[in-house]
Amino acid sequence: MLLSTLELKKELQNPNLVIIDSRSFKDYSAGHIPGAVNLDLFAYHWFDTTPQGMQIFNEQTRQLFSYVGITTKKKVVFYDDVSGMLAARGVWMLMYLSHKDVYMLDGGLKKWQKDGFELQTQTNGFSPANFDGKPNPEIFADYTFVKQNIGKAVLVDARTKEEFNGAVIRGARRGHIPSAINVDYTANISENGTIKDDSQLSELYKIPKDAQIITYCQGAYRAANSFLVLRKLGYTKIKVYLGSWGEWSNRSELPVE
């Protein structure tokens, strides 16, 4: 699910390629990869994983991806400043809707520029299509599933240590989901902005390979980055808790440590 800058450079003329700059429009306007369209993914938090909430999320996400021109035949590449949380969130969202040919640009725009590849400043318009992806429950967790699997699954909290231990409060309550382990997602990323190699990542995630894993953070952006990293390491049973702490902390009936 990681694509190198050189691999992307070779594909820029591919008519079935959709490149999505997942940063803010301000950052996009300052310079982006030629042909990229802008979709600021930070606007799409989702804190309602009830069945009704997910029905709306699914429909909204399909419309979003239709608008930017994604179909089953398209190869999609998301990028960020580095191998960050916004691009990872885009990859997970498309995978959740069962799209196979999707990647994160490893190293993001930082690596692209370091490698000497050109930037573009003109805005590229969308070419809307009809995207009708079906949800894949294998990589998604709602709050009910998380609650039922406390003590059974390995919960990976991708937030900062301060959020995890309650020193920083970003919800109705402080702390974390019971039994969770804390691996700040920034530890996944090397100094040059790429994802660390497997030997370095294995030191962070000492989890049995057959474990059911659930990643979460505040709004499932950092958790999506951890999801991609764990997939890279060969883990196969990984779900992202979409509602994350933004939902969990505000549901007073759910347990907190």
Short mmCIF file of C-alpha atoms in Angstrom, two decimals:
data_model
loop_
_atom_site.label_atom_id
_atom_site.label_comp_id
_atom_site.label_asym_id
_atom_site.label_seq_id
_atom_site.Cartn_x
_atom_site.Cartn_y
_atom_site.Cartn_z
CA MET A 1 0.00 0.00 0.00
CA LEU A 2 3.07 2.24 -0.15
CA LEU A 3 4.17 3.74 -3.44
CA SER A 4 7.62 5.31 -3.88
CA THR A 5 8.06 8.76 -5.40
CA LEU A 6 9.88 7.25 -8.38
CA GLU A 7 7.05 4.77 -8.99
CA LEU A 8 4.52 7.62 -8.94
CA LYS A 9 6.67 9.78 -11.23
CA LYS A 10 6.65 7.00 -13.84
CA GLU A 11 2.84 6.82 -13.71
CA LEU A 12 1.93 10.50 -14.00
CA GLN A 13 0.62 10.04 -17.55
CA ASN A 14 -1.53 7.02 -16.64
CA PRO A 15 -5.12 7.98 -17.62
CA ASN A 16 -6.49 5.69 -14.92
CA LEU A 17 -4.50 7.36 -12.14
CA VAL A 18 -6.15 9.60 -9.53
CA ILE A 19 -3.73 11.50 -7.28
CA ILE A 20 -5.31 13.03 -4.19
CA ASP A 21 -3.55 15.73 -2.18
CA SER A 22 -5.13 15.27 1.23
CA ARG A 23 -3.72 18.47 2.75
CA SER A 24 -5.47 21.83 3.16
CA PHE A 25 -6.36 23.84 0.06
CA LYS A 26 -3.89 26.52 1.21
CA ASP A 27 -1.04 23.99 1.20
CA TYR A 28 -2.25 22.50 -2.08
CA SER A 29 -2.30 25.93 -3.73
CA ALA A 30 1.29 26.61 -2.71
CA GLY A 31 2.44 23.62 -4.76
CA HIS A 32 1.38 20.06 -5.45
CA ILE A 33 2.19 17.01 -7.54
CA PRO A 34 1.22 17.56 -11.21
CA GLY A 35 -2.31 16.35 -11.91
CA ALA A 36 -3.29 16.03 -8.24
CA VAL A 37 -6.73 17.09 -7.04
CA ASN A 38 -7.31 18.43 -3.55
CA LEU A 39 -9.45 16.73 -0.95
CA ASP A 40 -8.78 18.06 2.54
CA LEU A 41 -9.52 14.90 4.50
CA PHE A 42 -9.22 16.53 7.91
CA ALA A 43 -12.78 17.80 7.47
CA TYR A 44 -14.24 14.28 7.63
CA HIS A 45 -14.18 13.24 11.27
CA TRP A 46 -16.90 10.78 12.16
CA PHE A 47 -17.99 10.18 15.75
CA ASP A 48 -21.12 8.05 15.29
CA THR A 49 -20.62 4.33 14.68
CA THR A 50 -24.21 3.33 15.39
CA PRO A 51 -25.85 1.47 12.44
CA GLN A 52 -27.68 4.67 11.46
CA GLY A 53 -24.52 6.72 11.73
CA MET A 54 -22.56 4.29 9.56
CA GLN A 55 -25.27 4.28 6.91
CA ILE A 56 -24.81 8.05 6.58
CA PHE A 57 -20.99 7.74 6.66
CA ASN A 58 -21.04 5.15 3.89
CA GLU A 59 -23.24 7.26 1.67
CA GLN A 60 -21.26 10.45 2.29
CA THR A 61 -17.96 8.68 1.60
CA ARG A 62 -19.24 7.17 -1.66
CA GLN A 63 -20.37 10.63 -2.78
CA LEU A 64 -17.00 12.09 -1.83
CA PHE A 65 -15.06 9.54 -3.85
CA SER A 66 -17.49 9.81 -6.77
CA TYR A 67 -16.93 13.55 -6.81
CA VAL A 68 -13.15 13.23 -7.14
CA GLY A 69 -13.53 10.72 -9.98
CA ILE A 70 -12.81 7.32 -8.46
CA THR A 71 -14.14 4.16 -10.10
CA THR A 72 -13.18 0.49 -9.72
CA LYS A 73 -10.77 0.88 -12.66
CA LYS A 74 -8.81 3.75 -11.14
CA LYS A 75 -5.46 3.49 -9.37
CA VAL A 76 -5.60 5.94 -6.46
CA VAL A 77 -2.66 7.53 -4.66
CA PHE A 78 -3.11 9.71 -1.56
CA TYR A 79 -0.35 11.93 -0.29
CA ASP A 80 0.38 14.24 2.60
CA ASP A 81 3.42 16.31 3.62
CA VAL A 82 5.05 13.06 4.77
CA SER A 83 3.75 9.49 5.20
CA GLY A 84 1.21 11.00 7.54
CA MET A 85 -2.24 10.54 8.97
CA LEU A 86 -4.29 12.34 6.30
CA ALA A 87 -3.04 10.21 3.39
CA ALA A 88 -3.35 7.09 5.53
CA ARG A 89 -6.94 7.97 6.38
CA GLY A 90 -7.73 8.27 2.67
CA VAL A 91 -6.20 4.86 1.95
CA TRP A 92 -8.15 3.25 4.80
CA MET A 93 -11.44 4.89 3.71
CA LEU A 94 -11.08 3.50 0.19
CA MET A 95 -10.05 0.08 1.49
CA TYR A 96 -13.08 0.17 3.79
CA LEU A 97 -15.20 0.61 0.66
CA SER A 98 -13.43 -2.41 -0.90
CA HIS A 99 -11.23 -0.57 -3.42
CA LYS A 100 -8.12 -2.65 -4.04
CA ASP A 101 -5.82 -0.41 -6.08
CA VAL A 102 -5.00 2.30 -3.52
CA TYR A 103 -1.70 3.57 -2.12
CA MET A 104 -0.06 6.15 0.11
CA LEU A 105 2.90 8.04 -1.38
CA ASP A 106 5.77 7.05 0.89
CA GLY A 107 7.46 10.20 2.14
CA GLY A 108 4.74 12.48 0.77
CA LEU A 109 5.47 15.85 -0.80
CA LYS A 110 8.61 16.26 1.31
CA LYS A 111 10.23 13.25 -0.36
CA TRP A 112 8.87 14.22 -3.79
CA GLN A 113 10.60 17.61 -3.55
CA LYS A 114 13.78 16.14 -2.08
CA ASP A 115 14.00 13.83 -5.11
CA GLY A 116 13.89 16.89 -7.39
CA PHE A 117 10.50 16.25 -8.98
CA GLU A 118 8.43 19.17 -10.23
CA LEU A 119 5.48 20.85 -8.54
CA GLN A 120 2.39 22.46 -10.00
CA THR A 121 0.43 25.43 -8.60
CA GLN A 122 -2.65 25.50 -10.84
CA THR A 123 -5.79 23.95 -9.38
CA ASN A 124 -6.93 20.74 -11.06
CA GLY A 125 -10.67 20.27 -11.40
CA PHE A 126 -12.52 17.10 -10.49
CA SER A 127 -13.86 14.65 -13.07
CA PRO A 128 -16.85 13.14 -11.23
CA ALA A 129 -17.67 9.47 -11.70
CA ASN A 130 -19.88 6.89 -10.02
CA PHE A 131 -18.18 5.14 -7.12
CA ASP A 132 -20.29 2.49 -5.42
CA GLY A 133 -17.93 0.65 -3.09
CA LYS A 134 -19.29 -1.88 -0.59
CA PRO A 135 -18.22 -1.65 3.07
CA ASN A 136 -15.65 -4.21 4.23
CA PRO A 137 -16.44 -5.14 7.85
CA GLU A 138 -13.08 -6.92 8.20
CA ILE A 139 -11.20 -3.64 8.70
CA PHE A 140 -13.83 -1.62 10.57
CA ALA A 141 -14.83 -1.58 14.24
CA ASP A 142 -17.76 0.22 15.84
CA TYR A 143 -17.94 1.05 19.55
CA THR A 144 -20.00 -2.10 20.27
CA PHE A 145 -17.31 -4.36 18.78
CA VAL A 146 -14.60 -2.56 20.74
CA LYS A 147 -16.52 -2.89 23.99
CA GLN A 148 -17.12 -6.60 23.40
CA ASN A 149 -13.41 -7.19 22.69
CA ILE A 150 -11.76 -5.36 25.59
CA GLY A 151 -9.30 -7.87 27.02
CA LYS A 152 -9.59 -10.09 23.94
CA ALA A 153 -8.26 -7.95 21.09
CA VAL A 154 -5.08 -5.87 21.24
CA LEU A 155 -6.13 -2.23 21.34
CA VAL A 156 -3.48 0.11 19.91
CA ASP A 157 -3.93 3.75 20.95
CA ALA A 158 -2.08 5.87 18.37
CA ARG A 159 -2.36 9.16 20.30
CA THR A 160 0.31 10.97 22.27
CA LYS A 161 1.40 9.73 25.69
CA GLU A 162 -0.24 12.80 27.24
CA GLU A 163 -3.61 12.07 25.62
CA PHE A 164 -3.32 8.41 26.59
CA ASN A 165 -2.59 9.05 30.26
CA GLY A 166 -5.13 11.86 30.59
CA ALA A 167 -2.77 14.82 30.99
CA VAL A 168 -4.28 16.23 27.79
CA ILE A 169 -8.07 16.07 27.52
CA ARG A 170 -9.77 16.02 24.12
CA GLY A 171 -13.22 14.69 24.94
CA ALA A 172 -15.81 14.49 27.69
CA ARG A 173 -13.47 12.24 29.71
CA ARG A 174 -9.73 11.77 30.04
CA GLY A 175 -7.68 8.59 29.64
CA HIS A 176 -7.97 5.65 27.28
CA ILE A 177 -9.99 2.54 26.47
CA PRO A 178 -9.29 -0.19 29.07
CA SER A 179 -6.41 -2.60 28.21
CA ALA A 180 -5.09 -0.42 25.37
CA ILE A 181 -1.39 -0.07 24.66
CA ASN A 182 0.04 3.28 23.56
CA VAL A 183 2.19 3.61 20.42
CA ASP A 184 2.21 7.21 19.21
CA TYR A 185 1.77 7.07 15.42
CA THR A 186 4.63 9.55 14.89
CA ALA A 187 6.98 6.74 15.88
CA ASN A 188 6.01 5.03 12.59
CA ILE A 189 7.62 7.77 10.52
CA SER A 190 11.35 8.20 9.89
CA GLU A 191 13.20 11.53 9.88
CA ASN A 192 12.95 11.79 6.09
CA GLY A 193 9.16 11.43 6.21
CA THR A 194 8.92 7.84 4.95
CA ILE A 195 7.54 4.89 6.89
CA LYS A 196 10.26 3.16 8.92
CA ASP A 197 11.57 -0.22 7.82
CA ASP A 198 10.13 -3.46 9.18
CA SER A 199 12.90 -4.08 11.70
CA GLN A 200 12.35 -0.67 13.30
CA LEU A 201 8.56 -1.07 13.26
CA SER A 202 8.77 -4.53 14.81
CA GLU A 203 10.42 -2.96 17.85
CA LEU A 204 7.34 -0.78 18.31
CA TYR A 205 4.70 -3.46 17.79
CA LYS A 206 5.57 -6.61 19.70
CA ILE A 207 2.18 -8.19 19.13
CA PRO A 208 1.47 -11.85 18.25
CA LYS A 209 0.95 -12.18 14.50
CA ASP A 210 -2.40 -13.95 14.90
CA ALA A 211 -3.87 -11.34 17.28
CA GLN A 212 -7.01 -9.38 16.53
CA ILE A 213 -5.89 -5.75 16.59
CA ILE A 214 -8.01 -2.61 16.85
CA THR A 215 -6.36 0.78 16.28
CA TYR A 216 -7.85 4.04 17.47
CA CYS A 217 -6.87 7.64 18.26
CA GLN A 218 -9.02 10.79 18.49
CA GLY A 219 -10.73 10.66 15.09
CA ALA A 220 -9.26 7.60 13.28
CA TYR A 221 -6.60 9.50 11.32
CA ARG A 222 -3.54 8.51 13.32
CA ALA A 223 -5.16 5.08 13.78
CA ALA A 224 -5.30 4.69 9.99
CA ASN A 225 -1.56 5.31 9.80
CA SER A 226 -0.98 2.59 12.41
CA PHE A 227 -3.32 0.31 10.45
CA LEU A 228 -1.19 0.67 7.30
CA VAL A 229 2.02 0.09 9.25
CA LEU A 230 0.66 -3.07 10.85
CA ARG A 231 -0.46 -4.34 7.46
CA LYS A 232 3.05 -3.63 6.17
CA LEU A 233 4.40 -5.78 9.02
CA GLY A 234 2.22 -8.71 7.92
CA TYR A 235 -0.62 -8.50 10.43
CA THR A 236 -3.91 -9.50 8.83
CA LYS A 237 -6.57 -9.10 11.54
CA ILE A 238 -6.65 -5.32 12.00
CA LYS A 239 -9.64 -3.06 12.40
CA VAL A 240 -9.79 0.71 12.73
CA TYR A 241 -12.23 2.01 15.33
CA LEU A 242 -13.70 4.83 13.26
CA GLY A 243 -15.36 6.71 16.14
CA SER A 244 -12.19 6.52 18.25
CA TRP A 245 -11.82 8.61 21.40
CA GLY A 246 -14.04 11.33 19.96
CA GLU A 247 -16.98 8.94 20.22
CA TRP A 248 -15.84 6.72 23.10
CA SER A 249 -15.13 9.47 25.64
CA ASN A 250 -18.50 11.10 24.98
CA ARG A 251 -20.53 7.92 25.53
CA SER A 252 -20.74 7.89 29.31
CA GLU A 253 -21.82 4.23 29.46
CA LEU A 254 -18.49 3.06 28.01
CA PRO A 255 -15.58 2.18 30.36
CA VAL A 256 -12.45 4.35 30.59
CA GLU A 257 -9.04 3.89 32.22
#
